[in-house]
Structure formats: structure tokens, C-alpha cells
Short mmCIF file of C-alpha atoms and ligand atoms in Angstrom, two decimals:
data_model
loop_
_atom_site.label_atom_id
_atom_site.label_comp_id
_atom_site.label_asym_id
_atom_site.label_seq_id
_atom_site.Cartn_x
_atom_site.Cartn_y
_atom_site.Cartn_z
CA MET N 196 -6.28 3.55 12.78
CA SER N 197 -8.92 4.41 15.17
CA ASP N 198 -10.65 1.76 17.33
CA ALA N 199 -14.14 2.85 15.91
CA PRO N 200 -14.59 1.02 12.64
CA LEU N 201 -15.15 3.19 9.88
CA THR N 202 -18.02 2.01 7.57
CA LYS N 203 -18.13 2.13 3.87
CA ASP N 204 -21.62 2.56 3.39
CA PRO N 205 -23.30 5.25 1.44
CA ALA N 206 -23.84 7.51 4.59
CA ASP N 207 -20.16 8.12 4.59
CA ALA N 208 -20.01 9.39 0.99
CA ALA N 209 -19.13 12.84 2.33
CA SER N 210 -15.66 11.65 3.63
CA LEU N 211 -15.28 9.28 0.42
CA ALA N 212 -15.38 12.21 -1.60
CA GLU N 213 -12.00 13.98 -0.25
CA ASP N 214 -9.15 13.44 -2.41
CA LEU N 215 -6.09 12.05 -0.45
CA VAL N 216 -3.32 10.91 -2.87
CA VAL N 217 -3.54 13.05 -6.40
CA LEU N 218 -1.31 12.00 -9.18
CA ASP N 219 -1.13 14.88 -11.98
CA SER N 220 0.45 14.48 -15.40
CA VAL N 221 3.43 12.27 -13.77
CA ASN N 222 6.19 11.09 -15.86
CA LYS N 223 9.21 9.08 -15.01
CA HIS N 224 12.09 7.57 -17.35
CA PHE N 225 15.03 5.23 -16.15
CA GLY N 226 17.35 6.11 -18.99
CA ALA N 227 15.46 5.53 -22.05
CA LEU N 228 12.39 3.78 -20.62
CA HIS N 229 9.47 5.66 -20.12
CA VAL N 230 8.37 3.98 -17.27
CA LEU N 231 5.49 6.07 -16.09
CA GLN N 232 3.80 7.74 -18.89
CA ASP N 233 1.16 10.71 -18.04
CA ILE N 234 -0.07 9.28 -15.10
CA ASN N 235 -3.36 10.95 -13.56
CA LEU N 236 -4.83 9.03 -10.27
CA THR N 237 -6.87 10.42 -7.72
CA ILE N 238 -7.12 8.24 -4.27
CA LYS N 239 -10.07 9.60 -2.22
CA ARG N 240 -9.87 9.51 1.33
CA GLY N 241 -11.00 5.84 2.47
CA GLU N 242 -10.96 4.25 -0.59
CA VAL N 243 -9.27 1.03 -1.78
CA VAL N 244 -7.64 0.77 -5.00
CA VAL N 245 -6.07 -2.39 -6.51
CA VAL N 246 -3.66 -1.67 -8.97
CA ILE N 247 -3.09 -4.89 -11.58
CA GLY N 248 -1.26 -5.38 -14.44
CA PRO N 249 1.62 -7.48 -16.16
CA SER N 250 5.29 -7.60 -14.49
CA GLY N 251 7.19 -4.44 -15.58
CA SER N 252 3.95 -2.13 -16.15
CA GLY N 253 5.16 -0.11 -13.61
CA LYS N 254 3.16 -0.61 -10.47
CA SER N 255 6.06 -0.97 -8.27
CA THR N 256 7.55 2.48 -9.66
CA LEU N 257 3.78 3.95 -9.23
CA CYS N 258 4.18 2.92 -5.42
CA ARG N 259 7.50 3.97 -4.88
CA SER N 260 6.97 7.49 -6.19
CA ILE N 261 4.21 8.02 -4.06
CA ASN N 262 6.46 7.27 -1.24
CA ARG N 263 9.16 9.39 -2.90
CA LEU N 264 11.36 6.71 -2.75
CA GLU N 265 11.40 7.35 -6.42
CA THR N 266 12.08 10.84 -7.96
CA ILE N 267 9.46 11.86 -10.75
CA ASP N 268 10.58 13.73 -13.99
CA ASP N 269 7.31 15.97 -14.26
CA GLY N 270 4.10 16.31 -12.97
CA THR N 271 2.92 16.67 -9.42
CA ILE N 272 2.11 14.27 -6.32
CA THR N 273 0.31 15.21 -3.68
CA ILE N 274 -0.80 14.08 -0.30
CA ASP N 275 -3.48 15.46 1.57
CA GLU N 276 -3.31 18.69 -0.57
CA LYS N 277 0.51 18.90 0.38
CA PRO N 278 2.99 18.69 -2.39
CA LEU N 279 5.85 15.62 -1.78
CA PRO N 280 8.94 17.67 -1.02
CA GLU N 281 12.46 17.32 -2.28
CA GLU N 282 14.41 16.22 0.76
CA GLY N 283 14.88 16.90 4.40
CA ARG N 284 12.76 16.82 7.46
CA GLU N 285 9.48 17.79 5.45
CA LEU N 286 10.34 14.82 3.49
CA ALA N 287 10.50 12.33 6.51
CA ARG N 288 7.20 13.71 8.01
CA LEU N 289 5.48 13.33 4.83
CA ARG N 290 6.69 9.76 3.93
CA ALA N 291 5.60 8.83 7.48
CA ASP N 292 2.02 9.91 6.27
CA VAL N 293 2.61 6.86 3.64
CA GLY N 294 2.93 3.49 4.94
CA MET N 295 4.34 0.78 2.66
CA VAL N 296 4.50 -2.96 2.84
CA PHE N 297 6.61 -4.55 0.39
CA GLN N 298 6.91 -8.07 -1.22
CA SER N 299 9.79 -9.23 1.25
CA PHE N 300 9.16 -8.19 4.93
CA ASN N 301 11.91 -5.67 5.09
CA LEU N 302 12.05 -6.14 8.94
CA PHE N 303 15.09 -5.22 10.96
CA ALA N 304 16.39 -8.47 11.46
CA HIS N 305 18.59 -7.54 14.65
CA LYS N 306 15.48 -6.26 16.47
CA THR N 307 12.58 -7.83 18.01
CA VAL N 308 9.29 -7.38 16.59
CA LEU N 309 8.19 -5.12 19.61
CA GLN N 310 11.18 -2.88 18.37
CA ASN N 311 10.39 -3.12 14.59
CA VAL N 312 7.18 -1.70 15.42
CA THR N 313 8.27 0.98 17.96
CA LEU N 314 11.22 2.04 16.17
CA GLY N 315 9.46 4.80 13.44
CA PRO N 316 7.02 6.21 16.09
CA ILE N 317 9.84 7.03 18.55
CA LYS N 318 12.63 8.43 16.23
CA VAL N 319 10.27 9.93 13.69
CA ARG N 320 6.90 11.12 15.54
CA GLY N 321 8.65 11.36 18.91
CA VAL N 322 6.23 9.14 20.84
CA SER N 323 7.50 7.90 24.33
CA LYS N 324 8.85 4.66 24.43
CA GLU N 325 6.30 3.44 26.87
CA ASP N 326 3.40 4.94 24.85
CA ALA N 327 4.88 3.58 21.66
CA GLU N 328 5.18 -0.21 22.94
CA ALA N 329 1.41 0.29 24.48
CA LYS N 330 0.75 1.03 21.08
CA ALA N 331 2.80 -1.71 19.19
CA ARG N 332 1.13 -3.97 21.27
CA THR N 333 -2.53 -3.13 20.38
CA LEU N 334 -1.64 -3.46 16.87
CA LEU N 335 0.23 -6.68 16.83
CA ASP N 336 -2.79 -8.20 18.74
CA ARG N 337 -5.16 -6.66 15.79
CA VAL N 338 -2.92 -8.72 13.43
CA GLY N 339 -3.06 -11.47 15.43
CA VAL N 340 0.84 -11.60 16.31
CA GLY N 341 0.57 -10.33 20.24
CA ASN N 342 2.46 -13.47 21.16
CA GLN N 343 5.38 -13.16 18.86
CA ALA N 344 6.33 -9.65 20.62
CA ASP N 345 9.52 -10.48 22.01
CA LYS N 346 10.99 -12.82 19.10
CA TYR N 347 13.21 -11.58 16.58
CA PRO N 348 11.76 -11.79 12.64
CA ALA N 349 13.52 -15.00 11.58
CA GLN N 350 11.63 -16.71 14.45
CA LEU N 351 8.53 -15.69 12.50
CA SER N 352 6.63 -17.41 9.66
CA GLY N 353 6.58 -15.28 6.40
CA GLY N 354 2.82 -14.39 6.83
CA GLN N 355 3.73 -13.67 10.77
CA GLN N 356 6.46 -11.22 9.49
CA GLN N 357 4.32 -9.54 7.13
CA ARG N 358 1.88 -8.96 9.44
CA VAL N 359 4.07 -7.67 11.58
CA ALA N 360 5.29 -5.19 8.72
CA ILE N 361 1.98 -4.09 8.37
CA ALA N 362 1.60 -3.74 12.34
CA ARG N 363 4.96 -1.60 12.04
CA ALA N 364 3.39 0.43 8.99
CA LEU N 365 0.23 1.46 11.14
CA ALA N 366 2.16 2.25 14.31
CA MET N 367 3.09 5.85 12.09
CA GLU N 368 -0.49 6.50 11.82
CA PRO N 369 -0.59 6.69 8.02
CA LYS N 370 -3.01 8.50 5.91
CA VAL N 371 -2.67 5.86 3.16
CA MET N 372 -1.10 2.39 3.21
CA LEU N 373 0.64 1.52 0.07
CA PHE N 374 1.02 -2.42 -0.55
CA ASP N 375 3.32 -3.70 -3.22
CA GLU N 376 2.32 -7.54 -4.03
CA PRO N 377 2.35 -8.11 -0.13
CA THR N 378 1.47 -11.85 -0.67
CA SER N 379 3.58 -12.40 -3.70
CA ALA N 380 6.56 -13.80 -1.68
CA LEU N 381 4.48 -16.20 0.78
CA ASP N 382 3.66 -19.93 0.96
CA PRO N 383 0.24 -20.43 -0.09
CA GLU N 384 -1.07 -21.73 3.28
CA MET N 385 0.05 -18.45 4.63
CA ILE N 386 -1.80 -15.83 1.85
CA ASN N 387 -4.78 -15.64 3.46
CA GLU N 388 -3.81 -14.76 6.72
CA VAL N 389 -2.30 -11.45 5.53
CA LEU N 390 -5.38 -11.11 3.05
CA GLU N 391 -7.68 -11.24 5.72
CA VAL N 392 -5.78 -8.55 7.84
CA MET N 393 -5.72 -6.00 4.86
CA GLN N 394 -9.68 -6.75 4.18
CA GLN N 395 -10.26 -5.97 8.04
CA LEU N 396 -7.96 -2.73 7.43
CA ALA N 397 -10.14 -1.87 4.05
CA ARG N 398 -13.28 -2.21 6.18
CA GLU N 399 -11.95 -0.10 9.01
CA GLY N 400 -11.83 2.73 6.58
CA MET N 401 -8.04 3.04 5.82
CA THR N 402 -7.03 4.40 2.43
CA MET N 403 -5.27 1.80 0.33
CA VAL N 404 -3.25 1.21 -2.58
CA VAL N 405 -2.75 -2.77 -3.37
CA VAL N 406 -0.73 -3.64 -6.13
CA THR N 407 -1.88 -7.68 -5.92
CA HIS N 408 -2.34 -10.71 -8.14
CA GLU N 409 -5.26 -11.93 -5.73
CA MET N 410 -8.14 -11.21 -7.73
CA GLY N 411 -10.42 -12.57 -4.91
CA PHE N 412 -9.04 -9.69 -2.64
CA ALA N 413 -9.48 -7.14 -5.89
CA ARG N 414 -13.30 -8.25 -6.21
CA SER N 415 -14.28 -8.13 -2.51
CA ALA N 416 -12.18 -5.53 -1.20
CA ALA N 417 -11.39 -2.77 -3.99
CA ASN N 418 -13.40 0.02 -4.82
CA ARG N 419 -11.67 0.74 -8.10
CA VAL N 420 -9.67 -1.08 -10.03
CA VAL N 421 -6.53 0.43 -11.93
CA PHE N 422 -5.24 -1.93 -15.06
CA MET N 423 -1.59 -0.47 -15.80
CA ALA N 424 0.31 -1.79 -19.10
CA ASP N 425 3.50 -0.07 -20.55
CA GLY N 426 3.76 2.48 -18.21
CA ARG N 427 0.21 3.89 -18.72
CA ILE N 428 -3.23 3.45 -16.79
CA VAL N 429 -5.12 1.81 -19.55
CA GLU N 430 -8.30 1.20 -17.72
CA GLU N 431 -9.82 2.16 -14.30
CA ALA N 432 -13.29 0.72 -13.23
CA GLU N 433 -15.27 -0.89 -10.28
CA PRO N 434 -14.08 -4.34 -9.73
CA HIS N 435 -17.21 -6.12 -10.87
CA GLN N 436 -17.11 -4.25 -14.00
CA PHE N 437 -13.26 -4.67 -14.67
CA PHE N 438 -13.37 -8.52 -14.28
CA ASP N 439 -16.47 -9.24 -15.87
CA ASN N 440 -16.41 -6.65 -18.47
CA PRO N 441 -13.09 -5.24 -19.28
CA ARG N 442 -13.27 -2.63 -22.23
CA SER N 443 -9.53 -2.66 -23.50
CA ASP N 444 -8.14 -5.46 -25.29
CA ARG N 445 -4.72 -5.21 -23.12
CA ALA N 446 -7.00 -6.14 -20.01
CA LYS N 447 -8.94 -8.70 -21.97
CA ASP N 448 -5.74 -10.55 -22.91
CA PHE N 449 -4.36 -10.06 -19.25
CA LEU N 450 -7.46 -11.47 -17.31
CA SER N 451 -7.53 -14.02 -19.94
CA LYS N 452 -4.29 -15.23 -18.92
CA ILE N 453 -4.56 -14.91 -14.96
CA LEU N 454 -7.96 -16.43 -14.44
P1 ADP M 1178 6.17 -3.85 -11.95
O1 ADP M 1178 6.33 -3.45 -10.67
O2 ADP M 1178 4.90 -3.20 -12.71
O3 ADP M 1178 6.59 -5.08 -12.41
P2 ADP M 1178 8.05 -2.00 -12.28
O4 ADP M 1178 7.61 -0.53 -11.73
O5 ADP M 1178 8.94 -2.62 -11.07
O6 ADP M 1178 7.13 -2.68 -12.93
O7 ADP M 1178 9.49 -1.97 -13.06
C1 ADP M 1178 8.93 -0.73 -14.56
C2 ADP M 1178 9.88 -1.14 -15.42
O8 ADP M 1178 10.96 -0.42 -15.09
C3 ADP M 1178 10.38 -2.52 -15.77
O9 ADP M 1178 10.86 -2.78 -16.99
C4 ADP M 1178 11.93 -2.47 -14.82
O10 ADP M 1178 12.74 -3.46 -15.30
C5 ADP M 1178 11.95 -1.03 -14.92
N1 ADP M 1178 12.63 -0.88 -13.54
C6 ADP M 1178 12.39 -0.55 -12.53
N2 ADP M 1178 13.24 0.08 -11.63
C7 ADP M 1178 14.31 0.25 -12.36
C8 ADP M 1178 15.49 1.02 -11.90
N3 ADP M 1178 15.85 1.42 -10.51
N4 ADP M 1178 16.71 1.03 -12.93
C9 ADP M 1178 16.07 0.90 -13.86
N5 ADP M 1178 15.07 0.25 -14.45
C10 ADP M 1178 14.09 0.20 -13.71
MG1 MG M 1179 6.66 -5.07 -8.67
#
């Protein structure tokens, strides 16, 4: 994340035109279950894509495939024109380009907040401890938990932990951030503090893939909504079009249940 906020105004159309994450004919099975069915999806640099759909439709598997936490059976996934490598150092480096924030906060319980944020940059990016700490403190300030740096995760609220998880991902300077239901495990009063951090990131031009049931966030932050059902992308549209005028029966049915 750069200090200068990047705007999303039309003058930036050139930067928006660049493909950052490309999934081409991606298929994946879990045994007999065809969990990702011929997925074609392109995410442009600076774009915010919200993925919604019923439970079990493959949203998490899609995210995990982009981060290579899951292997795919066929098709290709490229990030910044580089195909996802199978394993080894290349994979570690490529995975560092993809920040991921999960539903459960996944912080290291036995490390302080500051250590949680500095670990990746020191180990994977080879950043000095001093530089990593300075950067971590800046990021923790930005997500509003600068005064919690020396605490342990269990001493923080869920909303604070999730903001630390976002700072930890950002510390690696990822090219794209994946959020898999980042607010689903939070008490209601903490949801907004996390969504606000995500809104801010979106405004600053971060490329984001967000699986969420927060339709207010989808409407205000997404450039595009991707609706999944039964392992397929059933519909893709701008948020106002998707929410006000869904085309598919599956999407209409889904929206009638959640809105
Ligand atoms: P969503 O995130 O949309 O709820 P998931 O991607 O988590 O969906 O799961 C899609 C389907 O794949 C579900 O039917 C789920 O039970 C199944 N699934 C997910 N992970 C595994 C796994 N590791 N092994 C077997 N089946 C899985
Ligand atoms: Mg899921």
C-alpha cells in the first residue's frame, strides 16, 4: 500500500485496464464433488470484486485456489502474468503477493501483535527487524490498533484481531488481497470497524477479492459482483445492476432470502 491514496476515478482507467489475477477454465474436484466448474474470472489491478453465493457454492475454495492453498485439477491461474508454481521458494514468493484474511483471525497466539505483523516481512521478504517494526507500527496505526502493538491476540477484541490480520497481510505488500468472510465471526458491533478498514483499502486502490454477506459493503465498495452457485459463476455484474436487476433465477432466489 502506498502512502498516496490512489483514486478510482475514470482518469485511472488505464491502470484499471491491466489484468492482475486471471483464472482460465479452472476446475477442481473434492472426490466426486465438482467444486469449481470451468471458472473463468479476470480481476484487474485496482478492482474490488465481491463474491457472493449460497453456502457450499465454492467461494472459499476459489479464494484458496488463488492463494494456492488448494491445488486445481485443470485450467490455469496467473497472478501478474506469472502462473502459480507448484511448490518451493517460487510458491512462497508468489503466495506473498496474495494477502489473505480469513473468517477466523488466524493470528499467532503466542506472538505479540507487533511480532505477528513483522514475522512475514522478516522471514519471507528478508526485511530487517528495525524496518519491519517501523512499517508494522505504521500499518497498525492505519487500521486503528497502533496502541495494541505489544499485546497478545487474546487480549484484543475480535474486531481488533481482524484488523491486525489485515495489517499483517498488508505488511507483505501484496498485489492482491483476498478476504474470505472476514466479518462473519465477529460480534455485530465490531463488523463496521473492519468493513471501514476494507473500504479505506478499496479507496486507496488495493486490488481485492472479498467473499462477504455484507451487501452494504458490496454495494458501496465493489466494482463488480460475482455470484456463485454450485461451483459455477452464474452471474457477474456491477453492484447496482446485480442487486436491483439480477438476471438469473438463482441470483433472484438468493437475494430474496438475504435482503
Ligand atoms: P463456500 O465457501 O461457498 O461455502 P466451499 O468452497 O467452502 O464453499 O465448499 C464448497 C464445497 O466443497 C462444499 O460442499 C464443501 O463441503 C466442499 N469442501 C470444501 N472443502 C473441502 C475439502 N477439503 N474436502 C472435501 N470437500 C470440501
Ligand atoms: Mg466459505
